[in-house]
C-alpha cells in the first residue's frame, strides 16, 4: 500500500510540472495560458511560438508521463499500481498543484504514460491518433478516439481487469477536457489540421450551411439585417419619393431665385427714394416765412 501511495503521488507531482509554461518562461515567450487558445499545451505553443518550441513541450509532456510509470515498473510494482500511476500523471497535467490547478488536456502525457505502461498499447494509441487525424483532419477528434480506445486495447493485450478502471477514468477525463471541442465539432466550427506539411497547421474553415454549401462568416453576420420590421417594398417607395423630391426641388429653387431678385429690386427702389427727399426740404424752408407773417402784425 505504501508503494501504491508513493508512486501515485510521484506521478501526480511530475505531471504537475506544466511543460508549456516552463518552456515559455525559459525562452521569454508569451504565456500560453493568456495567448492563443489559452491552453497550456503543445498545440497552443505551436500556435504562438513555432514548431521548435512546440516539439520541446511535446517531448516534455511525453516524458513526465513515461518516467513515473517506468520508475514504478523498475521497483516491481504490480500492474494496477502502474496503471494508477499513469492516471495520476495525467491528472497532474490537467490539474497541476504548482500552477493553480489549471493545466492542459493531458493527451500527450497520457500517450507517454501508456508507452511506459505497455509499449505496444502506446504505439497502438499513437497510430490510432494518426489515422483519425489523417482522414478527419480534426486533432481533437483524433485525441478523443485514441485515448478512449486505450482501455479496450489493454483488455486485448493484458489479462488483468484491474488495469481497466484507471485507464477508463483517464479516457473520461480526456473527454471532459475536450467538452468545448465536442460542441464545436457538432456545430461544424472546430478548426482542422493540415498534415501535408511537417508542421500541424490549423485551417479554420467557414461553417457549413444546412444545404451543404459553405458560407462565410460575413454572410452570417448580414442575415440579421434582413430581419427588419420595414419590408423591402417600403424601402423602394422611399427611394422613389426622394427622386421625386429632387425633381421638384429645381422649380422651387427657381422660385426662390426670382423672389430674391424681386426683393433686391424693391430694396434698390427703396434706397433711391430717400435720395429725392433733400429736394423737398428747400420748399419747406420757403414756406416758413409765410407762416410767420401773421405773428408780426400784432406788434405793429
Short mmCIF file of C-alpha atoms in Angstrom, two decimals:
data_model
loop_
_atom_site.label_atom_id
_atom_site.label_comp_id
_atom_site.label_asym_id
_atom_site.label_seq_id
_atom_site.Cartn_x
_atom_site.Cartn_y
_atom_site.Cartn_z
CA UNK A 1 0.00 0.00 0.00
CA UNK A 2 2.87 2.35 0.77
CA UNK A 3 4.35 1.74 -2.69
CA UNK A 4 0.99 2.47 -4.23
CA UNK A 5 0.70 5.84 -2.43
CA UNK A 6 4.33 6.69 -3.17
CA UNK A 7 4.16 6.10 -6.91
CA UNK A 8 0.74 7.68 -7.32
CA UNK A 9 1.99 10.80 -5.50
CA UNK A 10 5.15 10.81 -7.61
CA UNK A 11 3.11 10.54 -10.80
CA UNK A 12 0.87 13.42 -9.80
CA UNK A 13 3.76 15.70 -8.80
CA UNK A 14 5.68 15.03 -12.01
CA UNK A 15 2.56 15.62 -14.06
CA UNK A 16 2.02 18.93 -12.26
CA UNK A 17 5.09 20.46 -13.91
CA UNK A 18 3.43 22.39 -16.74
CA UNK A 19 5.90 22.00 -19.59
CA UNK A 20 4.33 24.66 -21.80
CA UNK A 21 4.51 27.36 -19.12
CA UNK A 22 8.06 26.42 -18.09
CA UNK A 23 9.40 26.41 -21.67
CA UNK A 24 7.73 29.74 -22.45
CA UNK A 25 9.22 31.29 -19.31
CA UNK A 26 12.71 29.98 -20.05
CA UNK A 27 12.71 31.39 -23.59
CA UNK A 28 10.82 34.63 -22.76
CA UNK A 29 7.79 33.63 -24.81
CA UNK A 30 4.16 34.68 -24.26
CA UNK A 31 2.28 32.85 -21.54
CA UNK A 32 0.26 30.07 -23.25
CA UNK A 33 -2.43 30.48 -20.58
CA UNK A 34 -3.09 34.01 -21.81
CA UNK A 35 -2.40 33.76 -25.55
CA UNK A 36 -3.95 31.74 -28.36
CA UNK A 37 -6.43 29.17 -27.13
CA UNK A 38 -5.21 29.79 -23.53
CA UNK A 39 -4.48 26.07 -23.16
CA UNK A 40 -1.01 25.24 -21.77
CA UNK A 41 -0.28 22.52 -24.28
CA UNK A 42 1.97 21.78 -27.24
CA UNK A 43 -0.64 22.78 -29.83
CA UNK A 44 -1.05 26.24 -28.35
CA UNK A 45 2.72 26.69 -28.11
CA UNK A 46 2.91 25.75 -31.80
CA UNK A 47 0.41 28.50 -32.50
CA UNK A 48 2.13 31.26 -30.54
CA UNK A 49 5.84 30.29 -30.69
CA UNK A 50 6.53 27.86 -33.53
CA UNK A 51 7.33 24.22 -34.18
CA UNK A 52 10.67 24.07 -32.36
CA UNK A 53 9.26 25.15 -29.00
CA UNK A 54 6.14 23.04 -29.56
CA UNK A 55 8.30 19.95 -30.15
CA UNK A 56 10.16 20.64 -26.91
CA UNK A 57 6.89 20.94 -24.99
CA UNK A 58 5.57 17.75 -26.60
CA UNK A 59 8.69 15.81 -25.59
CA UNK A 60 8.48 17.10 -22.01
CA UNK A 61 4.79 16.17 -21.77
CA UNK A 62 5.52 12.66 -23.02
CA UNK A 63 8.41 12.17 -20.57
CA UNK A 64 6.53 13.33 -17.49
CA UNK A 65 4.01 10.58 -18.19
CA UNK A 66 6.60 7.94 -19.06
CA UNK A 67 9.15 8.48 -16.27
CA UNK A 68 6.95 7.84 -13.19
CA UNK A 69 5.43 4.76 -14.85
CA UNK A 70 8.88 3.35 -15.65
CA UNK A 71 10.02 4.05 -12.08
CA UNK A 72 7.04 2.13 -10.73
CA UNK A 73 7.85 -0.81 -13.01
CA UNK A 74 11.52 -0.61 -12.03
CA UNK A 75 10.54 -1.25 -8.40
CA UNK A 76 8.45 -4.27 -9.43
CA UNK A 77 5.11 -2.61 -8.73
CA UNK A 78 2.05 -4.59 -9.82
CA UNK A 79 0.11 -3.70 -12.96
CA UNK A 80 -2.70 -2.00 -11.04
CA UNK A 81 -0.25 0.31 -9.24
CA UNK A 82 1.44 1.13 -12.54
CA UNK A 83 -1.88 1.92 -14.19
CA UNK A 84 -2.91 4.23 -11.34
CA UNK A 85 0.49 5.91 -11.55
CA UNK A 86 -0.22 6.63 -15.21
CA UNK A 87 -3.62 8.06 -14.27
CA UNK A 88 -2.05 10.24 -11.56
CA UNK A 89 0.43 11.71 -14.06
CA UNK A 90 -2.41 12.65 -16.42
CA UNK A 91 -4.42 14.20 -13.56
CA UNK A 92 -1.34 16.18 -12.54
CA UNK A 93 -1.06 17.57 -16.07
CA UNK A 94 -4.74 18.53 -16.15
CA UNK A 95 -4.87 19.96 -12.62
CA UNK A 96 -1.31 20.92 -11.62
CA UNK A 97 -0.82 21.87 -8.00
CA UNK A 98 2.07 24.19 -8.90
CA UNK A 99 0.06 26.26 -11.41
CA UNK A 100 -3.26 26.87 -9.74
CA UNK A 101 -4.83 23.57 -10.88
CA UNK A 102 -5.19 24.96 -14.42
CA UNK A 103 -3.47 22.67 -16.89
CA UNK A 104 -3.79 21.13 -20.32
CA UNK A 105 -5.91 18.38 -21.78
CA UNK A 106 -3.48 15.55 -20.99
CA UNK A 107 -3.31 13.82 -24.38
CA UNK A 108 0.48 13.84 -24.78
CA UNK A 109 1.01 12.87 -21.14
CA UNK A 110 -1.50 10.03 -21.49
CA UNK A 111 0.28 8.68 -24.58
CA UNK A 112 3.63 8.89 -22.78
CA UNK A 113 2.21 7.07 -19.76
CA UNK A 114 0.75 4.36 -21.99
CA UNK A 115 4.09 3.93 -23.76
CA UNK A 116 5.72 3.33 -20.38
CA UNK A 117 2.90 1.11 -19.18
CA UNK A 118 2.82 -1.14 -22.26
CA UNK A 119 4.84 -0.14 -25.30
CA UNK A 120 2.57 -1.89 -27.82
CA UNK A 121 -0.55 -0.26 -26.34
CA UNK A 122 1.15 3.13 -26.56
CA UNK A 123 2.07 2.53 -30.21
CA UNK A 124 -1.49 1.43 -30.98
CA UNK A 125 -2.88 4.60 -29.39
CA UNK A 126 -0.42 6.81 -31.29
CA UNK A 127 -1.25 5.02 -34.56
CA UNK A 128 -4.96 5.50 -33.89
CA UNK A 129 -4.39 9.21 -33.42
CA UNK A 130 -2.50 9.48 -36.72
CA UNK A 131 -5.13 7.55 -38.68
CA UNK A 132 -8.08 9.51 -37.33
CA UNK A 133 -6.26 12.81 -37.78
CA UNK A 134 -5.31 11.93 -41.36
CA UNK A 135 -8.82 11.07 -42.51
CA UNK A 136 -10.83 13.52 -40.40
CA UNK A 137 -8.29 16.36 -40.12
CA UNK A 138 -9.53 17.02 -36.58
CA UNK A 139 -6.83 16.90 -33.90
CA UNK A 140 -9.35 16.94 -31.06
CA UNK A 141 -11.37 14.08 -32.55
CA UNK A 142 -8.22 12.02 -33.04
CA UNK A 143 -7.19 12.60 -29.42
CA UNK A 144 -10.58 11.60 -28.03
CA UNK A 145 -10.85 8.45 -30.16
CA UNK A 146 -7.29 7.31 -29.44
CA UNK A 147 -7.44 7.76 -25.66
CA UNK A 148 -10.95 6.27 -25.46
CA UNK A 149 -9.77 3.09 -27.18
CA UNK A 150 -6.77 2.72 -24.85
CA UNK A 151 -8.58 0.80 -22.05
CA UNK A 152 -10.06 -1.57 -24.62
CA UNK A 153 -6.62 -2.20 -26.11
CA UNK A 154 -5.44 -3.23 -22.65
CA UNK A 155 -8.20 -5.83 -22.43
CA UNK A 156 -6.84 -7.41 -25.61
CA UNK A 157 -3.19 -7.47 -24.52
CA UNK A 158 -3.22 -7.64 -20.70
CA UNK A 159 -5.32 -10.34 -18.99
CA UNK A 160 -5.92 -8.24 -15.89
CA UNK A 161 -9.24 -6.50 -15.33
CA UNK A 162 -7.74 -4.38 -12.54
CA UNK A 163 -5.96 -2.13 -15.05
CA UNK A 164 -9.17 -1.27 -16.91
CA UNK A 165 -10.78 1.15 -14.35
CA UNK A 166 -7.86 3.65 -14.09
CA UNK A 167 -7.41 3.74 -17.87
CA UNK A 168 -11.15 4.13 -18.36
CA UNK A 169 -11.17 7.05 -15.89
CA UNK A 170 -8.29 8.53 -17.86
CA UNK A 171 -10.37 8.35 -21.04
CA UNK A 172 -13.34 10.01 -19.31
CA UNK A 173 -11.15 12.86 -18.06
CA UNK A 174 -9.75 13.45 -21.55
CA UNK A 175 -13.28 13.57 -22.94
CA UNK A 176 -14.30 16.01 -20.21
CA UNK A 177 -11.37 18.28 -21.05
CA UNK A 178 -12.49 18.26 -24.70
CA UNK A 179 -16.09 19.29 -23.98
CA UNK A 180 -15.68 22.60 -25.81
CA UNK A 181 -14.19 20.78 -28.79
CA UNK A 182 -17.17 18.43 -28.83
CA UNK A 183 -19.60 21.33 -29.07
CA UNK A 184 -17.56 22.90 -31.87
CA UNK A 185 -17.47 19.58 -33.72
CA UNK A 186 -21.25 19.36 -33.50
CA UNK A 187 -21.63 22.95 -34.71
CA UNK A 188 -19.10 22.45 -37.51
CA UNK A 189 -16.83 25.19 -36.13
CA UNK A 190 -13.87 23.07 -34.98
CA UNK A 191 -10.59 24.04 -36.71
CA UNK A 192 -8.98 21.39 -38.87
CA UNK A 193 -5.33 20.49 -39.32
CA UNK A 194 -3.14 20.13 -42.39
CA UNK A 195 -0.96 17.04 -42.34
CA UNK A 196 0.61 17.62 -45.77
CA UNK A 197 3.40 19.66 -44.20
CA UNK A 198 5.68 18.63 -41.38
CA UNK A 199 4.04 21.13 -39.06
CA UNK A 200 0.45 20.82 -37.97
CA UNK A 201 -1.18 23.99 -39.22
CA UNK A 202 -4.68 24.95 -38.16
CA UNK A 203 -7.03 25.69 -41.04
CA UNK A 204 -10.21 27.36 -39.86
CA UNK A 205 -12.93 26.75 -42.41
CA UNK A 206 -16.30 28.52 -42.53
CA UNK A 207 -19.24 26.60 -41.07
CA UNK A 208 -21.45 24.57 -43.39
CA UNK A 209 -24.99 25.63 -44.08
CA UNK A 210 -27.87 23.12 -43.85
CA UNK A 211 -27.97 22.91 -47.67
CA UNK A 212 -24.38 21.66 -47.75
CA UNK A 213 -22.85 24.81 -49.21
CA UNK A 214 -20.09 26.65 -47.39
CA UNK A 215 -20.92 30.06 -46.05
CA UNK A 216 -18.52 32.71 -44.91
CA UNK A 217 -18.79 34.49 -41.58
CA UNK A 218 -19.69 37.90 -43.10
CA UNK A 219 -22.70 36.27 -44.76
CA UNK A 220 -23.84 35.01 -41.37
CA UNK A 221 -23.48 38.46 -39.89
CA UNK A 222 -25.53 40.04 -42.67
CA UNK A 223 -28.52 37.75 -42.16
CA UNK A 224 -29.97 39.71 -39.17
CA UNK A 225 -30.06 42.85 -41.31
CA UNK A 226 -32.81 41.30 -43.45
CA UNK A 227 -35.00 40.70 -40.40
CA UNK A 228 -36.21 44.31 -40.12
CA UNK A 229 -39.73 45.50 -39.36
CA UNK A 230 -39.99 47.55 -42.57
CA UNK A 231 -40.48 45.43 -45.68
CA UNK A 232 -38.38 45.84 -48.77
CA UNK A 233 -41.25 47.45 -50.75
CA UNK A 234 -41.44 50.40 -48.35
CA UNK A 235 -37.74 51.00 -48.75
CA UNK A 236 -38.15 51.17 -52.52
CA UNK A 237 -41.01 53.65 -52.17
CA UNK A 238 -38.83 55.89 -50.05
CA UNK A 239 -36.18 55.87 -52.75
CA UNK A 240 -38.77 56.83 -55.41
CA UNK A 241 -40.07 59.67 -53.24
CA UNK A 242 -36.59 61.03 -52.82
CA UNK A 243 -36.21 61.09 -56.58
CA UNK A 244 -39.50 62.98 -56.94
CA UNK A 245 -38.45 65.44 -54.29
CA UNK A 246 -35.18 66.01 -56.10
CA UNK A 247 -37.12 66.72 -59.32
CA UNK A 248 -39.50 69.18 -57.65
CA UNK A 249 -36.65 70.88 -55.87
CA UNK A 250 -35.43 72.52 -59.10
CA UNK A 251 -38.59 74.69 -59.70
CA UNK A 252 -38.54 75.62 -56.02
CA UNK A 253 -35.01 76.85 -56.38
CA UNK A 254 -36.03 78.91 -59.42
CA UNK A 255 -38.91 80.47 -57.48
CA UNK A 256 -36.58 81.32 -54.65
CA UNK A 257 -34.18 82.89 -57.13
CA UNK A 258 -36.94 85.08 -58.64
CA UNK A 259 -38.09 86.12 -55.16
CA UNK A 260 -34.59 87.13 -54.22
CA UNK A 261 -34.25 89.22 -57.41
CA UNK A 262 -37.57 90.94 -56.68
CA UNK A 263 -36.55 91.72 -53.14
CA UNK A 264 -33.28 93.11 -54.38
CA UNK A 265 -35.08 95.41 -56.85
CA UNK A 266 -37.50 96.56 -54.15
CA UNK A 267 -34.64 97.34 -51.83
CA UNK A 268 -32.87 99.27 -54.56
CA UNK A 269 -36.00 101.32 -55.26
CA UNK A 270 -36.45 101.98 -51.57
CA UNK A 271 -32.86 103.07 -51.36
CA UNK A 272 -33.29 105.51 -54.24
CA UNK A 273 -36.41 107.23 -52.80
CA UNK A 274 -34.66 108.82 -49.79
CA UNK A 275 -32.25 110.48 -52.19
CA UNK A 276 -35.10 112.68 -53.57
CA UNK A 277 -36.14 113.98 -50.12
CA UNK A 278 -33.43 116.67 -49.89
CA UNK A 279 -35.01 118.41 -52.94
CA UNK A 280 -38.26 118.91 -50.99
CA UNK A 281 -36.56 120.42 -47.92
CA UNK A 282 -35.87 123.86 -49.54
CA UNK A 283 -39.56 124.10 -50.39
CA UNK A 284 -40.46 123.75 -46.72
CA UNK A 285 -37.98 126.49 -45.76
CA UNK A 286 -39.55 128.96 -48.25
CA UNK A 287 -42.96 128.25 -46.85
CA UNK A 288 -41.89 129.03 -43.28
CA UNK A 289 -41.78 132.91 -43.66
CA UNK A 290 -45.40 132.96 -44.85
CA UNK A 291 -46.45 131.21 -41.73
CA UNK A 292 -44.57 133.68 -39.51
CA UNK A 293 -46.19 136.82 -41.12
CA UNK A 294 -49.40 136.79 -39.07
CA UNK A 295 -47.36 136.81 -35.86
CA UNK A 296 -45.65 140.13 -36.84
CA UNK A 297 -48.91 142.10 -37.42
CA UNK A 298 -50.00 142.36 -33.79
CA UNK A 299 -46.72 144.01 -32.89
CA UNK A 300 -47.42 146.81 -35.37
#
